[in-house]
Amino acid sequence: METPFDYSCPVVDGEWVFVVGTTGFDYATGVIFDKPTEQRFQTFCNIEAAQVEADATLSNVVRAPYIATNSEQLETIAEFVGENFHKIRPSARAIISNYVDLRMKIEIEGTARKLGET
């Protein structure tokens, strides 16, 4: 679904970088791990790769909604998010939702603002 839906493709609008639909798929291989703990790691790798593609970094992220299939998955995300975003502290929201592909357990968006640009 990466190609038809453009998951994890950064959209740049001036100083803003929007990365949505970032899931636990390894986009190079098309593989997704079964465990949410493994998906969360790959999700952050995907967010970071998209930000770098847009000349930004994770430290530029100002908004990061977290989406999961159930509250247990959200708890899994929260721990990892804390490790990665605890200094950045982006605005966040937790959402429970179903996915088109049932293998997906989590999704994290990453809206960034590239500082120093006008």
JSON list of C-alpha atoms in Angstrom, two decimals, residues 9-109:
[
{"chain": "A", "resi": 9, "resn": "CYS", "atom": "CA", "xyz": [6.24, 10.45, 2.11]},
{"chain": "A", "resi": 10, "resn": "PRO", "atom": "CA", "xyz": [7.27, 13.83, 3.49]},
{"chain": "A", "resi": 11, "resn": "VAL", "atom": "CA", "xyz": [5.34, 16.84, 2.27]},
{"chain": "A", "resi": 12, "resn": "VAL", "atom": "CA", "xyz": [7.25, 20.09, 2.68]},
{"chain": "A", "resi": 13, "resn": "ASP", "atom": "CA", "xyz": [5.47, 23.43, 2.88]},
{"chain": "A", "resi": 14, "resn": "GLY", "atom": "CA", "xyz": [8.06, 26.10, 3.61]},
{"chain": "A", "resi": 15, "resn": "GLU", "atom": "CA", "xyz": [9.41, 25.46, 7.10]},
{"chain": "A", "resi": 16, "resn": "TRP", "atom": "CA", "xyz": [6.83, 22.71, 7.78]},
{"chain": "A", "resi": 17, "resn": "VAL", "atom": "CA", "xyz": [7.35, 18.99, 7.11]},
{"chain": "A", "resi": 18, "resn": "PHE", "atom": "CA", "xyz": [4.34, 16.66, 7.28]},
{"chain": "A", "resi": 19, "resn": "VAL", "atom": "CA", "xyz": [4.91, 12.91, 7.58]},
{"chain": "A", "resi": 20, "resn": "VAL", "atom": "CA", "xyz": [1.79, 10.81, 8.06]},
{"chain": "A", "resi": 21, "resn": "GLY", "atom": "CA", "xyz": [0.89, 7.15, 7.66]},
{"chain": "A", "resi": 22, "resn": "THR", "atom": "CA", "xyz": [4.17, 6.03, 9.17]},
{"chain": "A", "resi": 23, "resn": "THR", "atom": "CA", "xyz": [3.77, 2.37, 10.10]},
{"chain": "A", "resi": 24, "resn": "GLY", "atom": "CA", "xyz": [6.02, -0.53, 11.07]},
{"chain": "A", "resi": 25, "resn": "PHE", "atom": "CA", "xyz": [6.69, -1.70, 7.52]},
{"chain": "A", "resi": 26, "resn": "ASP", "atom": "CA", "xyz": [10.30, -1.85, 6.42]},
{"chain": "A", "resi": 27, "resn": "TYR", "atom": "CA", "xyz": [9.73, 0.05, 3.18]},
{"chain": "A", "resi": 28, "resn": "ALA", "atom": "CA", "xyz": [12.91, -1.29, 1.59]},
{"chain": "A", "resi": 29, "resn": "THR", "atom": "CA", "xyz": [11.80, -4.92, 1.94]},
{"chain": "A", "resi": 30, "resn": "GLY", "atom": "CA", "xyz": [8.01, -4.64, 2.30]},
{"chain": "A", "resi": 31, "resn": "VAL", "atom": "CA", "xyz": [8.21, -6.72, 5.48]},
{"chain": "A", "resi": 32, "resn": "ILE", "atom": "CA", "xyz": [6.32, -5.93, 8.68]},
{"chain": "A", "resi": 33, "resn": "PHE", "atom": "CA", "xyz": [7.05, -7.62, 12.00]},
{"chain": "A", "resi": 34, "resn": "ASP", "atom": "CA", "xyz": [4.18, -9.23, 13.92]},
{"chain": "A", "resi": 35, "resn": "LYS", "atom": "CA", "xyz": [5.04, -7.74, 17.31]},
{"chain": "A", "resi": 36, "resn": "PRO", "atom": "CA", "xyz": [4.07, -4.13, 18.08]},
{"chain": "A", "resi": 37, "resn": "THR", "atom": "CA", "xyz": [7.38, -3.69, 19.93]},
{"chain": "A", "resi": 38, "resn": "GLU", "atom": "CA", "xyz": [9.23, -4.38, 16.67]},
{"chain": "A", "resi": 39, "resn": "GLN", "atom": "CA", "xyz": [6.82, -2.25, 14.64]},
{"chain": "A", "resi": 40, "resn": "ARG", "atom": "CA", "xyz": [7.36, 0.76, 16.89]},
{"chain": "A", "resi": 41, "resn": "PHE", "atom": "CA", "xyz": [11.12, 0.68, 16.26]},
{"chain": "A", "resi": 42, "resn": "GLN", "atom": "CA", "xyz": [10.64, 0.49, 12.48]},
{"chain": "A", "resi": 43, "resn": "THR", "atom": "CA", "xyz": [8.03, 3.24, 12.65]},
{"chain": "A", "resi": 44, "resn": "PHE", "atom": "CA", "xyz": [10.55, 5.62, 14.19]},
{"chain": "A", "resi": 45, "resn": "CYS", "atom": "CA", "xyz": [13.14, 4.60, 11.57]},
{"chain": "A", "resi": 46, "resn": "ASN", "atom": "CA", "xyz": [10.56, 5.46, 8.88]},
{"chain": "A", "resi": 47, "resn": "ILE", "atom": "CA", "xyz": [9.70, 8.82, 10.46]},
{"chain": "A", "resi": 48, "resn": "GLU", "atom": "CA", "xyz": [13.36, 9.70, 10.76]},
{"chain": "A", "resi": 49, "resn": "ALA", "atom": "CA", "xyz": [14.11, 8.68, 7.16]},
{"chain": "A", "resi": 50, "resn": "ALA", "atom": "CA", "xyz": [11.21, 10.81, 5.87]},
{"chain": "A", "resi": 51, "resn": "GLN", "atom": "CA", "xyz": [12.33, 13.80, 7.96]},
{"chain": "A", "resi": 52, "resn": "VAL", "atom": "CA", "xyz": [15.90, 13.47, 6.67]},
{"chain": "A", "resi": 53, "resn": "GLU", "atom": "CA", "xyz": [14.55, 13.28, 3.11]},
{"chain": "A", "resi": 54, "resn": "ALA", "atom": "CA", "xyz": [12.88, 16.65, 3.81]},
{"chain": "A", "resi": 55, "resn": "ASP", "atom": "CA", "xyz": [16.06, 18.11, 5.37]},
{"chain": "A", "resi": 56, "resn": "ALA", "atom": "CA", "xyz": [14.70, 17.90, 8.94]},
{"chain": "A", "resi": 57, "resn": "THR", "atom": "CA", "xyz": [15.32, 15.64, 11.94]},
{"chain": "A", "resi": 58, "resn": "LEU", "atom": "CA", "xyz": [13.34, 14.04, 14.76]},
{"chain": "A", "resi": 59, "resn": "SER", "atom": "CA", "xyz": [14.36, 16.98, 16.93]},
{"chain": "A", "resi": 60, "resn": "ASN", "atom": "CA", "xyz": [12.25, 19.22, 14.66]},
{"chain": "A", "resi": 61, "resn": "VAL", "atom": "CA", "xyz": [9.04, 17.27, 15.36]},
{"chain": "A", "resi": 62, "resn": "VAL", "atom": "CA", "xyz": [6.41, 19.47, 17.03]},
{"chain": "A", "resi": 63, "resn": "ARG", "atom": "CA", "xyz": [3.33, 17.23, 16.64]},
{"chain": "A", "resi": 64, "resn": "ALA", "atom": "CA", "xyz": [3.14, 13.44, 16.83]},
{"chain": "A", "resi": 65, "resn": "PRO", "atom": "CA", "xyz": [-0.26, 11.72, 16.99]},
{"chain": "A", "resi": 66, "resn": "TYR", "atom": "CA", "xyz": [-0.07, 8.04, 17.96]},
{"chain": "A", "resi": 67, "resn": "ILE", "atom": "CA", "xyz": [-2.54, 5.57, 16.48]},
{"chain": "A", "resi": 68, "resn": "ALA", "atom": "CA", "xyz": [-2.96, 1.95, 17.54]},
{"chain": "A", "resi": 69, "resn": "THR", "atom": "CA", "xyz": [-5.43, -0.90, 17.18]},
{"chain": "A", "resi": 70, "resn": "ASN", "atom": "CA", "xyz": [-6.03, -1.09, 20.97]},
{"chain": "A", "resi": 71, "resn": "SER", "atom": "CA", "xyz": [-4.95, 0.42, 24.28]},
{"chain": "A", "resi": 72, "resn": "GLU", "atom": "CA", "xyz": [-2.31, -2.28, 24.85]},
{"chain": "A", "resi": 73, "resn": "GLN", "atom": "CA", "xyz": [-0.54, -1.20, 21.65]},
{"chain": "A", "resi": 74, "resn": "LEU", "atom": "CA", "xyz": [-0.75, 2.43, 22.83]},
{"chain": "A", "resi": 75, "resn": "GLU", "atom": "CA", "xyz": [1.08, 1.48, 26.02]},
{"chain": "A", "resi": 76, "resn": "THR", "atom": "CA", "xyz": [3.78, -0.14, 23.89]},
{"chain": "A", "resi": 77, "resn": "ILE", "atom": "CA", "xyz": [4.09, 3.05, 21.85]},
{"chain": "A", "resi": 78, "resn": "ALA", "atom": "CA", "xyz": [4.14, 5.31, 24.91]},
{"chain": "A", "resi": 79, "resn": "GLU", "atom": "CA", "xyz": [7.24, 3.69, 26.38]},
{"chain": "A", "resi": 80, "resn": "PHE", "atom": "CA", "xyz": [9.21, 3.96, 23.14]},
{"chain": "A", "resi": 81, "resn": "VAL", "atom": "CA", "xyz": [7.94, 7.45, 22.38]},
{"chain": "A", "resi": 82, "resn": "GLY", "atom": "CA", "xyz": [9.14, 8.55, 25.80]},
{"chain": "A", "resi": 83, "resn": "GLU", "atom": "CA", "xyz": [12.61, 7.27, 24.99]},
{"chain": "A", "resi": 84, "resn": "ASN", "atom": "CA", "xyz": [12.71, 9.08, 21.64]},
{"chain": "A", "resi": 85, "resn": "PHE", "atom": "CA", "xyz": [10.71, 12.25, 22.25]},
{"chain": "A", "resi": 86, "resn": "HIS", "atom": "CA", "xyz": [11.19, 12.98, 25.97]},
{"chain": "A", "resi": 87, "resn": "LYS", "atom": "CA", "xyz": [13.49, 15.95, 25.32]},
{"chain": "A", "resi": 88, "resn": "ILE", "atom": "CA", "xyz": [11.57, 17.20, 22.28]},
{"chain": "A", "resi": 89, "resn": "ARG", "atom": "CA", "xyz": [8.08, 16.87, 23.84]},
{"chain": "A", "resi": 90, "resn": "PRO", "atom": "CA", "xyz": [5.94, 17.29, 20.71]},
{"chain": "A", "resi": 91, "resn": "SER", "atom": "CA", "xyz": [2.21, 17.83, 20.98]},
{"chain": "A", "resi": 92, "resn": "ALA", "atom": "CA", "xyz": [0.55, 14.43, 20.87]},
{"chain": "A", "resi": 93, "resn": "ARG", "atom": "CA", "xyz": [-2.79, 12.66, 20.75]},
{"chain": "A", "resi": 94, "resn": "ALA", "atom": "CA", "xyz": [-3.61, 8.97, 21.15]},
{"chain": "A", "resi": 95, "resn": "ILE", "atom": "CA", "xyz": [-6.15, 7.38, 18.81]},
{"chain": "A", "resi": 96, "resn": "ILE", "atom": "CA", "xyz": [-7.55, 3.83, 18.65]},
{"chain": "A", "resi": 97, "resn": "SER", "atom": "CA", "xyz": [-8.37, 2.78, 15.08]},
{"chain": "A", "resi": 98, "resn": "ASN", "atom": "CA", "xyz": [-8.54, -0.14, 12.67]},
{"chain": "A", "resi": 99, "resn": "TYR", "atom": "CA", "xyz": [-6.23, -0.38, 9.68]},
{"chain": "A", "resi": 100, "resn": "VAL", "atom": "CA", "xyz": [-6.71, -1.42, 6.07]},
{"chain": "A", "resi": 101, "resn": "ASP", "atom": "CA", "xyz": [-3.90, -3.98, 6.52]},
{"chain": "A", "resi": 102, "resn": "LEU", "atom": "CA", "xyz": [-4.56, -6.07, 9.65]},
{"chain": "A", "resi": 103, "resn": "ARG", "atom": "CA", "xyz": [-0.83, -6.68, 10.15]},
{"chain": "A", "resi": 104, "resn": "MET", "atom": "CA", "xyz": [-0.38, -3.02, 11.11]},
{"chain": "A", "resi": 105, "resn": "LYS", "atom": "CA", "xyz": [-0.63, -2.45, 14.86]},
{"chain": "A", "resi": 106, "resn": "ILE", "atom": "CA", "xyz": [0.62, 1.12, 15.22]},
{"chain": "A", "resi": 107, "resn": "GLU", "atom": "CA", "xyz": [1.14, 4.33, 13.29]},
{"chain": "A", "resi": 108, "resn": "ILE", "atom": "CA", "xyz": [2.91, 7.50, 14.33]},
{"chain": "A", "resi": 109, "resn": "GLU", "atom": "CA", "xyz": [2.81, 10.80, 12.49]}
]
